[in-house]
C-alpha cells in the first residue's frame, strides 16, 4: 500500500532542527495546510534568518531567503506584485521582534495579505541561546547569565499586544505548540491538543490570506538545546512559565475563520 | 462458513527522518512505540512500531502522528486482512 | 528637470514597482514617479509604495526582483549606507534592481549639496562579503534617462543590482533632451520566484553552509563578472593625439571639465577628458591607452580623490587630484589652470 505523502514536503527532506524542537512541528503543519488547501503550487515562502532558515530543504515550494528581520518587507513586495499567490514566512522571535520589528509592524499596519508565522522560543536559537526581546524575566541565557533583568532590559515584548493595535490585521493568534507533558502514575505522557490547535491556527492563517487579509500567528515553543534542558524539562518550562508570560489568545479574527 | 475481517492499525515511520526524541514514545497511550537498537544514517536511534504495545493494541488514535516534530511518522492507517473463517 | 526626466524614462522603460524613502536631494525623483503611477498609459506600473526606511526599500526591491519584476528606488548617501546589507544579499542571490544614488555631501549627515563622495563606497564596499554591482555614471540629463533604461536591461541580463551614481546638480538641472525611451527588452524570468505552478521550484538564496557550495557560488559570480567586464564603456573627449593633460571626471565634474578642455584647445593646449560611462566595470583598456599618451593626468572630482584612486590602481601612474569638497562645484577656470 502506498504511503500518503504531502506534495509540499520533500519525500526525503530531513529538517535541520535539534531533536524535540517544535520548529519542525510548525514546518510539518505548514506543509499539511498547503496541501489541504491546495495552494502548494502557488505558494512562495520567504525565509528569515534563524533556525528556520533551512526550511527550504524540507518544504517543496518557491523560496526567497531574506536578510535577518526583513522577511515581511520582501513578502509585502512579492504579494503586491503577485496578488493571486500565497506568500508566507517563518520568523524567529529575534528576527521578528528584535532586528526586524519595524518591517513587521509596517507590513502589518498596511494589512498586505501575507502570513507571518513567528516561532517564539524566547531566545536567539541559531546563534547559541542569547537573550531575545521575548526572554522572560529571570531566564538565564548566554548573555544574561544571572537572568534577564527587567529594570535594565524591560519586560518581554508581547507581539500579539503590539500588533493588536493595528486595525488592518485580519487574523492574530497566539498558540502554544509545545505538547504538554502529562504526569501519570507510572510515566510522563504528552498531549496532542497543542499540536492540533497549532495546525488549526496555521490553516486559519492561510484561509485569512486567501480572503485578502494579513495574518500573524505566534507559536510558543521550546529551544531545549539552548535552554540547556532535557526535552521534557523544556516542555515543562513552556507550560509552567511560558504560558504565564504568553497566554494563548485569539486576538483578532476579522473574517470569522475560526468558526468556519 | 463466514468471513472474519481482522482490522488492525499500523503506524508508518520514516526511519531516516526520525531523530529519536522519544516524544511519540511517551505520548502513545498504548506504548506501541519504542526505540530501535539500530541507528539511521544520521546516527539517531529510530522509532519502531509494534502492533501490540505494553498496554494493548494500537487504537489508531494518531497522537504519535500529531506530536512528532519531524514528520517521521508518516501515516497511521487501518489495514484490513480478510480471511475465511472455519 | 533631471528628476522628471529620470521618472519619465523609468516608467516608459517598463518600471513595474517603485519603493522609496524620501531623502534630499533624491526625493524629486520619487515625487515625479508618484505622479505617473496609475496612469492608463503605463499598465505595467503595478506598485508605488513609500517605505518606512531604506532598509525596507531595498528589501522590497529584493522581493520584487526575486519575483522577476522591474523595480527601482532613488536615494542618497545615508540611505545607501542602510541598503548595503540588502544589496549584498541581492548580489549573492542574483536579484536584479536599480538604485539611483543622488550623491550629497558627506560623511555623516553632511549636507544636501552635490558631492561625488560615494564613489569608493559604491565601487568597493557596497555590502559585505565582496560585492560588485554594475555602476553607471551619467553626466547629462539625457544620459541619465538612457542609463535608467540601460540599468534595467543590464540588471535583468546579468541578474545583478545596478547603481546609477549621480549628483544633486544633474538631478535638479533643466536641460534639453531628445530621446523617447522605448520599452525595455526584458529577458525571460523563468528563474523568478512566483510559485512552482506545477513546474520545478525556484530558489532565491544566498546561504551555502558547506564551503564547497559557497565556493561554487562565488566562482559562478566571478565568472559572471568576467562577462560583465565586456560591457565597460567610456568616452574620451578630444583625445586626438599625444596629450599635454588628460582630465578624468564623471557626472557634473565631467561636464564642467569638457568646457575646460575646449578652452584649453582654443589656446593650443592639447587637453582631453576621459569619462567612465560605466564606473564598474571600468574601461581599463581605454584608460590605459589614453593615459599612456598623456604628459599629466588630473582627476577633477567633488571629493578628496576617490576616482583618482581607482585610476591609479589601473594605470600605476601618478594622478593629480583637483578636489572640491563640501558641496563646491568645479570651476571651469580652475580646472583649465590645472593643466600646468
Ligand atoms: C544583520 C545580522 N545580525 C545578526 C545576525 C546573526 N543572527 C543570526 S540568527 C540570529 C537570531 C535568531 O534568533 P530568532 O530569530 O529568535 O530565531 P531562532 O533561531 O531562535 O529560531 C542572529 C542574531 C545575522 N545573521 N544578521
Ligand atoms: S537551536 Fe533551539 S530553536 Fe534552533 S533547532 Fe535547536 S532547539 Fe530548535
Ligand atoms: S496511533 Fe495511538 S495507539 Fe497507535 S501508536 Fe500512535 S499513539 Fe500509539
Ligand atoms: S516523535 Fe518523531 S522524531 Fe521523535 S522519536 Fe518519535 S518518530 Fe522519531
XYZ file of C-alpha atoms and ligand atoms in Angstrom, chain B residues 18-24 47 68-70 72-73, ligand 4:
21
model
C 13.346 10.169 12.968
C 15.629 11.836 15.477
C 14.814 9.587 18.382
C 13.410 12.373 20.531
C 11.027 9.854 22.148
C 8.126 12.285 22.236
C 5.883 9.867 20.352
C 11.352 4.566 16.389
C 6.140 14.032 16.006
C 8.089 17.190 15.140
C 9.993 15.580 12.313
C 8.846 10.891 10.729
C 5.515 9.320 11.492
S 8.484 11.897 17.748
Fe 9.151 11.559 15.656
S 11.303 12.086 15.669
Fe 10.704 11.816 17.790
S 11.153 9.696 18.208
Fe 9.035 9.746 17.565
S 9.122 9.385 15.361
Fe 11.176 9.892 15.997
